[in-house]
CSV table of C-alpha atoms in Angstrom, one decimal:
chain,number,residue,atom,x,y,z
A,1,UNK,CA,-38.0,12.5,17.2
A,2,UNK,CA,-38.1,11.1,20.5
A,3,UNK,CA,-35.4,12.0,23.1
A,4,UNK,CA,-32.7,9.9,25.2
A,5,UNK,CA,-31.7,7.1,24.7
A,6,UNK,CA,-32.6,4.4,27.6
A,7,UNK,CA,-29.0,4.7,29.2
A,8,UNK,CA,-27.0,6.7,31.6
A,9,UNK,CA,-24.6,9.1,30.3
A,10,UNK,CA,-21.3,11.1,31.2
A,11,UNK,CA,-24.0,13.8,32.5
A,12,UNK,CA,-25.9,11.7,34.9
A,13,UNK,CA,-23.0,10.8,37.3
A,14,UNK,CA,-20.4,13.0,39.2
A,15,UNK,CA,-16.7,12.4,37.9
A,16,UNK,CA,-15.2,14.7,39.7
A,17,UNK,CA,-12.0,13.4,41.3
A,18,UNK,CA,-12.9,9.8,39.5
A,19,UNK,CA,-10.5,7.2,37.2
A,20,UNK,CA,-12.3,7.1,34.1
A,21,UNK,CA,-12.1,4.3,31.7
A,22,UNK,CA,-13.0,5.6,28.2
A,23,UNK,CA,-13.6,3.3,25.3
A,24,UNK,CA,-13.1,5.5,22.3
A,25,UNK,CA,-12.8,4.8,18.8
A,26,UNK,CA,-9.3,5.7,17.5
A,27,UNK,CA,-9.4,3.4,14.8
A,28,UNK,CA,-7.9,6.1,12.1
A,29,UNK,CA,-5.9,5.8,9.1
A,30,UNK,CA,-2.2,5.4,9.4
A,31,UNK,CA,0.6,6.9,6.4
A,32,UNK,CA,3.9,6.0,7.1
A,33,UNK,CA,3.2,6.3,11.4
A,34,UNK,CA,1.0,9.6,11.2
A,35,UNK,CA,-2.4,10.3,11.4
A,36,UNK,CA,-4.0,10.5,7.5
A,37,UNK,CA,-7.2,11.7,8.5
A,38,UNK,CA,-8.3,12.8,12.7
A,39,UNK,CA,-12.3,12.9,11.8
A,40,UNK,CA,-12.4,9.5,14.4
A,41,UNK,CA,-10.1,11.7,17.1
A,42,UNK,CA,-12.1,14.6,16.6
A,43,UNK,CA,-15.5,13.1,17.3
A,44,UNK,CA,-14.2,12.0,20.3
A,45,UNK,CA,-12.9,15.3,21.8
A,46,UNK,CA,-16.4,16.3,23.4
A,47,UNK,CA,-16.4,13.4,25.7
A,48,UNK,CA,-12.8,13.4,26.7
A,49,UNK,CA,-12.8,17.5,26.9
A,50,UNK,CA,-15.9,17.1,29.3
A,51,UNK,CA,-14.5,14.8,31.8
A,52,UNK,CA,-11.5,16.9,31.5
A,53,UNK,CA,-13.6,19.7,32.8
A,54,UNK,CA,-15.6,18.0,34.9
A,55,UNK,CA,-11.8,17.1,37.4
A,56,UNK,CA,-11.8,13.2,35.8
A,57,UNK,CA,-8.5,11.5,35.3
A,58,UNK,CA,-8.9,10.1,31.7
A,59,UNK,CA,-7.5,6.8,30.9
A,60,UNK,CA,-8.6,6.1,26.8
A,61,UNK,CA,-8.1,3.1,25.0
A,62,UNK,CA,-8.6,1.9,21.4
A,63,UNK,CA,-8.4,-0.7,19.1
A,64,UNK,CA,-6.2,-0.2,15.7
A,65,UNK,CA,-6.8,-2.2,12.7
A,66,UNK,CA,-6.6,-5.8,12.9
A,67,UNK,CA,-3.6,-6.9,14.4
A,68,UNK,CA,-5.0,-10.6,15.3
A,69,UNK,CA,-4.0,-10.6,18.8
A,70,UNK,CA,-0.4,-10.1,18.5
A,71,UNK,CA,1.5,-7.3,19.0
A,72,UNK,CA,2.1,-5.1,15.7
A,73,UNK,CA,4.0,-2.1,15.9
A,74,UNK,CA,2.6,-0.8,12.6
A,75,UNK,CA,-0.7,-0.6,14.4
A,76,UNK,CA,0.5,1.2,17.4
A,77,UNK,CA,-1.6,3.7,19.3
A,78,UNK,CA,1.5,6.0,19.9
A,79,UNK,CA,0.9,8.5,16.4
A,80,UNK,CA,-2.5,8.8,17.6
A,81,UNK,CA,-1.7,9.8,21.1
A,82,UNK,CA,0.5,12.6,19.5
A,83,UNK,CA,-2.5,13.9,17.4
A,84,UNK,CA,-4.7,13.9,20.4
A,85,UNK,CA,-2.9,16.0,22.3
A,86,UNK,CA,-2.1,18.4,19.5
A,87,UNK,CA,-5.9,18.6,18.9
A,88,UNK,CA,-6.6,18.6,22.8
A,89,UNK,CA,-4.4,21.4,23.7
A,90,UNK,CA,-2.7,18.9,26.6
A,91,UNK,CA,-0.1,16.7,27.2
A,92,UNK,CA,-1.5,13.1,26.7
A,93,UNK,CA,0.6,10.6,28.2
A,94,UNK,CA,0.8,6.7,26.3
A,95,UNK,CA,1.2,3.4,27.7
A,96,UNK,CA,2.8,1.0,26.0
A,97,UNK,CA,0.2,-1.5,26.5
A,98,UNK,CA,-3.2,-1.5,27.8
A,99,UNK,CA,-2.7,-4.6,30.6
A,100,UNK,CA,-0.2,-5.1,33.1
A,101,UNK,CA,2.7,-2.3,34.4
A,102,UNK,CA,2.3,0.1,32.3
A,103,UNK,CA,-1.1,0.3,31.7
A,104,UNK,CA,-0.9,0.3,35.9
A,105,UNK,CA,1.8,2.9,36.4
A,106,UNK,CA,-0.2,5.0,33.7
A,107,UNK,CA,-3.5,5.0,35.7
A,108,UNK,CA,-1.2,5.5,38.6
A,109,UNK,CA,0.0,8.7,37.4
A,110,UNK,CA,-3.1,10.6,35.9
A,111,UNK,CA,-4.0,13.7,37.9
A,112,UNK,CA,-7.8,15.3,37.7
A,113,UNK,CA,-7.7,16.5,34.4
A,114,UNK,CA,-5.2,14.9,32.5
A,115,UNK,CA,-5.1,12.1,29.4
A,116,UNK,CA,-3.3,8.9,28.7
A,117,UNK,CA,-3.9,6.7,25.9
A,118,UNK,CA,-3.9,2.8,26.5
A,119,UNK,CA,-1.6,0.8,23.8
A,120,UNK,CA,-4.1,-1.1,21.1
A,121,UNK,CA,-6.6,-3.5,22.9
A,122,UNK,CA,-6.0,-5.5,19.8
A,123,UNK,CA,-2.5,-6.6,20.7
A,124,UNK,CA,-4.5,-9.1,23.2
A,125,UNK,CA,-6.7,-11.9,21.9
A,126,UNK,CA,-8.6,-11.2,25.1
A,127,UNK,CA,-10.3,-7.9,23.4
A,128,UNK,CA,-12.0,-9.3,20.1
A,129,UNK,CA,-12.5,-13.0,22.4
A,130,UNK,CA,-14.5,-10.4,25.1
A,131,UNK,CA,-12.3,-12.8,27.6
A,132,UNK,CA,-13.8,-12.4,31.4
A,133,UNK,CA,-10.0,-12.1,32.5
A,134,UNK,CA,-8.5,-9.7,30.1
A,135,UNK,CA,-12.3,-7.2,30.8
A,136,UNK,CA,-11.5,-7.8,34.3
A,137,UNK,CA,-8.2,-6.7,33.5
A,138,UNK,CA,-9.1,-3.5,32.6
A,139,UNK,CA,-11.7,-2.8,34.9
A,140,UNK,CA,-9.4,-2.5,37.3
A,141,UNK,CA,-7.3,0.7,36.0
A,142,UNK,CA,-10.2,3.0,36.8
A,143,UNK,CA,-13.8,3.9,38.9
A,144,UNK,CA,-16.2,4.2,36.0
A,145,UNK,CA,-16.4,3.0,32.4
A,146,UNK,CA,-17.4,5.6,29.6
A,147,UNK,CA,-18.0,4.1,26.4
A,148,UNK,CA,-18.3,6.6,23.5
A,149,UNK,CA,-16.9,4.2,21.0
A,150,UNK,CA,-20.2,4.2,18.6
A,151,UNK,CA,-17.8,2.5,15.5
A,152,UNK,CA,-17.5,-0.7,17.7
A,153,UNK,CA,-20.6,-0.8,20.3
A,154,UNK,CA,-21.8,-3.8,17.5
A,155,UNK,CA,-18.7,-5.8,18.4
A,156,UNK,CA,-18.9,-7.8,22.2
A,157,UNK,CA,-15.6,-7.2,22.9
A,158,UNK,CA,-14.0,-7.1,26.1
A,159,UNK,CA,-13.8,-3.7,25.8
A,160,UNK,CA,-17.0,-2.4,24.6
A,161,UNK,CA,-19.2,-4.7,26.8
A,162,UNK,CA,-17.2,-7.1,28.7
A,163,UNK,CA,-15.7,-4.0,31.4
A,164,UNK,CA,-19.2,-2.9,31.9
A,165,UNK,CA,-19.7,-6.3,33.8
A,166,UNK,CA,-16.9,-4.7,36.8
A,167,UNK,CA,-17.8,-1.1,36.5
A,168,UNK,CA,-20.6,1.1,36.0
A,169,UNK,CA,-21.1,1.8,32.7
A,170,UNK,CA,-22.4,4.6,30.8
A,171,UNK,CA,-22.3,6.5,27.8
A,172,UNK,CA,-20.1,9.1,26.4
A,173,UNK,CA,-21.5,12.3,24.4
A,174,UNK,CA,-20.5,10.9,20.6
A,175,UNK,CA,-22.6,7.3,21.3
A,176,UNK,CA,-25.0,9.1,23.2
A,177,UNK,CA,-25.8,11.6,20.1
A,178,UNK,CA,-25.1,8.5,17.4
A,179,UNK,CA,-27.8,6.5,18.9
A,180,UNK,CA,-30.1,9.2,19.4
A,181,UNK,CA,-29.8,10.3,16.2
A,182,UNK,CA,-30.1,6.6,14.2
A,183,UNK,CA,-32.4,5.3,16.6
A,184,UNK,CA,-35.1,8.1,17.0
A,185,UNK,CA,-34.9,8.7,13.7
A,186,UNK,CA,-36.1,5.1,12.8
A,187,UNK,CA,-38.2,4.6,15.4
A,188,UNK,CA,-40.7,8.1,15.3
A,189,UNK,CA,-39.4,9.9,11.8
A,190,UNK,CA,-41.1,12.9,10.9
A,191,UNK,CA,-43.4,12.5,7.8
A,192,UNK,CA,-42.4,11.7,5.0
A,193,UNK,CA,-39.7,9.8,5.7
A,194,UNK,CA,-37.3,8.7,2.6
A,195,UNK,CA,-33.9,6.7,2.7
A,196,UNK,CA,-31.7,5.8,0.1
A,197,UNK,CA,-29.9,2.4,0.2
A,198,UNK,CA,-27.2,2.1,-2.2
A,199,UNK,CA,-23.5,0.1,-2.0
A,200,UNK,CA,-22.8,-3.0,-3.6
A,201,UNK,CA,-25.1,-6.1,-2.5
A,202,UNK,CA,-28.5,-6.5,-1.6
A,203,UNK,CA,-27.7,-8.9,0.9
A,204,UNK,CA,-25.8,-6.7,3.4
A,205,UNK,CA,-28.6,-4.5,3.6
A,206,UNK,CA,-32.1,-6.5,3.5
A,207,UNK,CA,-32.1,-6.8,7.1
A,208,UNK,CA,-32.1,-2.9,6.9
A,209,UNK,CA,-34.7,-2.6,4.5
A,210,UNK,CA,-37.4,-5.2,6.4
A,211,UNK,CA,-37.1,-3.1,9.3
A,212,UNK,CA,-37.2,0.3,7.6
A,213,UNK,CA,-40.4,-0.3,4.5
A,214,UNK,CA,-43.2,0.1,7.3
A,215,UNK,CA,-41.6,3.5,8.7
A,216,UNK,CA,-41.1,4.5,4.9
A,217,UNK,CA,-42.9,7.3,2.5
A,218,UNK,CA,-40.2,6.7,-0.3
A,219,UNK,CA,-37.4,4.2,-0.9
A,220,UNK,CA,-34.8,5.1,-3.4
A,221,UNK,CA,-32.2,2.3,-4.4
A,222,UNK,CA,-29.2,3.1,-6.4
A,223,UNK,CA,-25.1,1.4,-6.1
A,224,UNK,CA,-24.7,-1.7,-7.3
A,225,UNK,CA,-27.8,-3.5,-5.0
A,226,UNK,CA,-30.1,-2.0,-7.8
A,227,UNK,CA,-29.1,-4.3,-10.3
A,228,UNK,CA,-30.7,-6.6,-8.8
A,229,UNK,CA,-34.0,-4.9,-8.1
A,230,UNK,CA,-33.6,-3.7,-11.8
A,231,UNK,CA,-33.6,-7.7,-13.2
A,232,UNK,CA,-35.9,-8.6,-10.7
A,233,UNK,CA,-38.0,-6.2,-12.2
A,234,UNK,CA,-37.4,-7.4,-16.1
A,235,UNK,CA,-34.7,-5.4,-17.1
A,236,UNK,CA,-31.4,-6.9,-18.8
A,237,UNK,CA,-28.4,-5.3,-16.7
A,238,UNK,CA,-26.1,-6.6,-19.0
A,239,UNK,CA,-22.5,-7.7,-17.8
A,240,UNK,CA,-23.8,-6.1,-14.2
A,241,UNK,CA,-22.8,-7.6,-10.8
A,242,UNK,CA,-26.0,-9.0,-9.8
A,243,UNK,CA,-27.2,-11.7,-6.6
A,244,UNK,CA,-29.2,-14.5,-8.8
A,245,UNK,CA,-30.1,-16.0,-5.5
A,246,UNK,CA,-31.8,-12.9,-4.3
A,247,UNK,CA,-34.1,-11.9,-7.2
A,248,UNK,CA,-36.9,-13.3,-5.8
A,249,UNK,CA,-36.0,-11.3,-2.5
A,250,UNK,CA,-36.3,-8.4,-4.5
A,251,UNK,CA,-39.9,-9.0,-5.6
A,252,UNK,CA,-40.8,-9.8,-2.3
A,253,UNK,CA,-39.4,-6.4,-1.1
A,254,UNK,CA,-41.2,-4.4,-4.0
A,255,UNK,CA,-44.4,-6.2,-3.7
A,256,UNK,CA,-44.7,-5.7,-0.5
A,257,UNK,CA,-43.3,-1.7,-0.8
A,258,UNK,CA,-46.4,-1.6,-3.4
A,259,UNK,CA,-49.2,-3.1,-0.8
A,260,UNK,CA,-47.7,-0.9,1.9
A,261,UNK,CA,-47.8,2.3,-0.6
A,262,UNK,CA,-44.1,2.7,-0.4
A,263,UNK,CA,-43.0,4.4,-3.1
A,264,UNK,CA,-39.8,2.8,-4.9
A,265,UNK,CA,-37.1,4.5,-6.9
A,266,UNK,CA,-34.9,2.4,-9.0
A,267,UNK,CA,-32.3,4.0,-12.0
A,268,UNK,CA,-33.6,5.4,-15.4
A,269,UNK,CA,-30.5,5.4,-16.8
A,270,UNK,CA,-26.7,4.3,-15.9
A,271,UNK,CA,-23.2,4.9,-16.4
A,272,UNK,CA,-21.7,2.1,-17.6
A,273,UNK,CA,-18.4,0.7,-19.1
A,274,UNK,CA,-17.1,-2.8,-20.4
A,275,UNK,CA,-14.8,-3.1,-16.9
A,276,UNK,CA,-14.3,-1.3,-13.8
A,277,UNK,CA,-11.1,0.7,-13.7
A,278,UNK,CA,-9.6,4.4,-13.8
A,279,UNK,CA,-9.3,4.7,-17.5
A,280,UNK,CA,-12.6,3.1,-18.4
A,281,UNK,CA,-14.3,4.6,-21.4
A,282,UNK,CA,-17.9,5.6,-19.6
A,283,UNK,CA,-21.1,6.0,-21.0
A,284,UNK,CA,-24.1,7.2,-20.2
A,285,UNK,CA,-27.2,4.9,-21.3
A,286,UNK,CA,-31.2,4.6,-20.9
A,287,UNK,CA,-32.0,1.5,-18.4
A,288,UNK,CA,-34.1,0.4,-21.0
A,289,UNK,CA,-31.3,0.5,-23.7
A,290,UNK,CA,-28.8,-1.4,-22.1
A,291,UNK,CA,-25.4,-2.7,-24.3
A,292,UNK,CA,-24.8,-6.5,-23.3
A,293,UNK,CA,-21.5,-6.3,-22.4
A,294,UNK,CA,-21.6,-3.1,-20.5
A,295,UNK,CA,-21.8,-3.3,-16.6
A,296,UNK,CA,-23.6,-0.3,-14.3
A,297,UNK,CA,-20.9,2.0,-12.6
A,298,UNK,CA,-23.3,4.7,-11.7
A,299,UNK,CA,-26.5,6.0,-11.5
A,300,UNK,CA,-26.7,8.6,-14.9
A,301,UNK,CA,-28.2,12.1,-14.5
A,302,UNK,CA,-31.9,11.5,-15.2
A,303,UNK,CA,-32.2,9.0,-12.0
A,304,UNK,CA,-30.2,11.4,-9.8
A,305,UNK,CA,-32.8,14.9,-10.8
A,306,UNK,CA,-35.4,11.8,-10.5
A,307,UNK,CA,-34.4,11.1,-7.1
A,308,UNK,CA,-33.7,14.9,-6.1
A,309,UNK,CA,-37.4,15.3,-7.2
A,310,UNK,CA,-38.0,12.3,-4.9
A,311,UNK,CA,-36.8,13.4,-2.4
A,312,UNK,CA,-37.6,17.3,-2.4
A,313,UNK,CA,-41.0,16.8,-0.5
A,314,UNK,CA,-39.2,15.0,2.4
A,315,UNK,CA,-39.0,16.1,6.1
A,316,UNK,CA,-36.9,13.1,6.9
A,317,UNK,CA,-33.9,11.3,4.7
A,318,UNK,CA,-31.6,8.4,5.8
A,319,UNK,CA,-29.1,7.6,3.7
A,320,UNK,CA,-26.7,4.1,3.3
A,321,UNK,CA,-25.0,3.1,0.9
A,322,UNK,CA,-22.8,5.1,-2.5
A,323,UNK,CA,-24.9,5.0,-5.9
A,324,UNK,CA,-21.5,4.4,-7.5
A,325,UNK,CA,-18.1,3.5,-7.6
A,326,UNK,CA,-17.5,6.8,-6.0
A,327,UNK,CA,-13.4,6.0,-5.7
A,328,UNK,CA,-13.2,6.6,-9.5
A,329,UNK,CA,-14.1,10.1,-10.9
A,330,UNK,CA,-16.3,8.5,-14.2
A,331,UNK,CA,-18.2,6.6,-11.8
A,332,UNK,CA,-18.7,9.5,-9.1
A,333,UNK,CA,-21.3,11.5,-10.5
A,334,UNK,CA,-24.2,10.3,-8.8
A,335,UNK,CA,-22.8,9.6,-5.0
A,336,UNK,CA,-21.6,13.3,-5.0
A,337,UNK,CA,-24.7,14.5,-6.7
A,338,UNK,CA,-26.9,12.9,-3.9
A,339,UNK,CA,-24.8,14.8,-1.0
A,340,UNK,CA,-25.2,18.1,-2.9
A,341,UNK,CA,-28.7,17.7,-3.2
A,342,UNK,CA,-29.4,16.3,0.5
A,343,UNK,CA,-26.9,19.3,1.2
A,344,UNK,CA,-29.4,21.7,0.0
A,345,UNK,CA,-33.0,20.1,1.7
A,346,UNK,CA,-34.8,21.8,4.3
A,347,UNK,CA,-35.2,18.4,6.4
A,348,UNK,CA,-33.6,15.7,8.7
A,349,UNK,CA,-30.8,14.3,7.1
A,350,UNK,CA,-28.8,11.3,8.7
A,351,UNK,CA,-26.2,9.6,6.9
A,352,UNK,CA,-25.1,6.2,8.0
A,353,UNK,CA,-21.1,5.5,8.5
A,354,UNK,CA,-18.4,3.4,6.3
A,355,UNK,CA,-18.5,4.6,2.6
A,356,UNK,CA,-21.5,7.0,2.6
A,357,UNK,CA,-20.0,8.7,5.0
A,358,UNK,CA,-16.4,9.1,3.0
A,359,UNK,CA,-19.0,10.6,0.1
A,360,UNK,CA,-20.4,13.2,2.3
A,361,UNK,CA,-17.1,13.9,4.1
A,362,UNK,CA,-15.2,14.4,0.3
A,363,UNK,CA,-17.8,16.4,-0.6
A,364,UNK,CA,-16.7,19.4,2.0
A,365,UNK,CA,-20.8,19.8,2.8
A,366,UNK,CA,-21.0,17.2,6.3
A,367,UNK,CA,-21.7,20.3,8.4
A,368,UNK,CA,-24.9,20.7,6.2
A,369,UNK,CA,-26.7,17.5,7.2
A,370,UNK,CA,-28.3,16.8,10.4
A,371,UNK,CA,-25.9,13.8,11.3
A,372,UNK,CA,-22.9,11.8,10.0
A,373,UNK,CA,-22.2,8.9,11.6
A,374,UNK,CA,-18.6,7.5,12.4
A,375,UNK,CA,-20.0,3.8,12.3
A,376,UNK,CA,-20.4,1.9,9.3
A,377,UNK,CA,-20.7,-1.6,10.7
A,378,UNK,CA,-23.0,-0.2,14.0
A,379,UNK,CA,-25.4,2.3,12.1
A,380,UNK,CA,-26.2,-0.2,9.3
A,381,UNK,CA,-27.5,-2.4,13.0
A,382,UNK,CA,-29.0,0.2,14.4
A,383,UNK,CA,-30.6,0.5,10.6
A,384,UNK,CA,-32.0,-2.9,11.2
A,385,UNK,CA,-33.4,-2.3,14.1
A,386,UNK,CA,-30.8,-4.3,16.3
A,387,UNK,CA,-29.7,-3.4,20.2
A,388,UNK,CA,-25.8,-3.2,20.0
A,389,UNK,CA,-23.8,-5.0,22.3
A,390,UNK,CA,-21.9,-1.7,23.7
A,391,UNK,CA,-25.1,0.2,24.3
A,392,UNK,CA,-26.9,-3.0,26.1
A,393,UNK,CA,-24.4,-3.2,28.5
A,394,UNK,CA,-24.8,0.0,29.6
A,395,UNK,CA,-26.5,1.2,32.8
A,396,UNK,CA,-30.0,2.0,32.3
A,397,UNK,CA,-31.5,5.7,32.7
């Protein structure tokens, strides 16, 4: 794969002694005002522990949920600020908002070396309306703008793009490694080159697909998406979610994965059941024996040692998308399967953000593949071939 990534980054510029505005991604889960799970706040410790280092004064901010441009005190930054600076060793001071005096008196205060954590830019509608005023806003509380927020560089917000129009711009170690990662991978993979698209609709991901079938030895398609590519190809899914409007999408895709010499994996068998809960009866049944009323849950264990087999001969895998309802055990099988198997390969293995990631990360074995990403929304982009705001606004190397 080819290196860099067509920006500057925390490495090319001398922040010793300088205000630094880092963009982050905090956005982590809440249970009753504590951290649930740090992965987000840990991925970003590199970039914040360099500039630490390096004699920066750190001023981070975030976005929380979707507070709608009011202030929410459920989605406050302030639990997250405590489980930074547990994790980072330091005191991390907060402000209690991320304009105006305290935001001021914050940057005011940071020493070389030292944290604060901005209130959520959320709270404004300036942040998600990447208002001129409210970037400008911010681009006055420090010298240099880091992003290393990879989870929102698809979003223009004022934050992720808007700030890089008042200060220089470039890019922290976590969207500096994402980007490599996603975009080398995709633009110069090493040969073959497999990926696995699973999750629940076609639709969400043919953008993903277009761009990757020329790059591709093998595409394997599994979640709910292969329904379908299973009608489309004459087979009665039953009581199966399937997009109607998009069956002829799906012959488009496997005719032209045919004249490209694409190789295309679809299920052999399912697990099914008559509705989608946690006490389901499941079944396991042949594709080609399929009870009407049952839907497909998960792939069954013939398609997953089909795929394994698949995807043995590989150098390169990318994977996006579950092959089941992973979130109930009956339907689990095949999504925790997969991350064993990729687990165990002797190649390149990059697993796109959102749910696939949650698979790989329940599964204890993320330190076994190449790459994880923390960005659903921004890796499935980057999937498609797309330049994302928050890397675009970037200086360039």
């Amino acid at each position: 794969m080819t290196d860099g990534i067509g920006k500057r980054t925390v490495r090319d510029i001398d922040v010793a002694g300088e205000s630094v505005l880092l963009r982050a991604d905090l956005n982590v889960p809440l249970d009753n005002g504590a951290v649930a799970d740090d992965t987000r706040i840990r991925e970003s410790l590199p970039t914040i522990q360099y500039l630490v280092e390096n004699g920066a004064s750190v001023l981070v901010c975030s976005h929380l949920g979707r507070p709608k441009g009011e202030r929410n005190p459920d989605l406050s930054l302030a639990p997250v600020a405590e489980r930074l600076a547990e994790l980072l060793g330091e005191p991390v001071a907060f402000a209690e908002d991320c304009i105006g005096p305290p935001a001021v008196e914050a940057a005011k205060a940071l020493g070389r070396g030292e944290v604060a954590l901005l209130e959520n830019l959320r709270f404004h509608a300036g942040e998600e309306a990447n208002d001129r005023v409210f970037a400008a806003t911010l681009g006055t509380l420090a010298h240099v703008y880091v992003n290393d927020a990879f989870g929102a560089a698809h979003r223009a917000h004022a934050s992720t793009a808007g700030v890089a129009a008042f200060l220089p711009g470039v890019a922290g170690l976590l969207l500096e490694k994402e980007v490599r990662y996603l975009g080398s991978l995709v633009a110069d993979p090493p040969r073959p080159f497999a990926a696995i698209v699973g999750g629940a609709k076609v639709s969400t991901k043919i953008a993903a697909i277009d761009h990757l079938l020329p790059k591709l030895d093998r595409l394997l398609v599994g979640g709910g998406m292969a329904n379908t590519f299973l009608k489309a190809s004459g087979v009665d899914v039953g009581a199966s979610l399937v997009e109607d409007d998009l069956l002829d999408m799906a012959r488009d895709i496997l005719a032209r994965a045919g004249d490209a010499g694409v190789t295309v994996s679809l299920p052999v068998d399912a697990v099914v059941a008559t509705g989608l809960s946690a006490d389901a009866h499941a079944e396991t049944v042949p594709i080609d024996a399929f009870p009407p009323d049952r839907m497909i849950l998960d792939v069954g264990p013939a398609t997953l040692a089909a795929f394994e087999a698949a995807l043995s001969v590989a150098a390169a895998v990318v994977w996006n998308g579950p092959l089941g309802v992973f979130e109930l055990d009956q339907f689990a099988g095949g999504s925790f399967g997969l991350a064993r198997a990729l687990a165990e390969l002797d190649a390149t293995t990059v697993v796109g953000g959102g749910e696939t990631a949650a698979v790989v990360a329940r599964s204890g074995l993320a330190e076994r593949f190449t790459h994880v990403s923390t960005g659903g929304g921004a890796s499935l982009e980057m999937l498609e071939g797309r330049e994302l705001p928050g890397v675009a606004a970037l200086l360039d190397a």
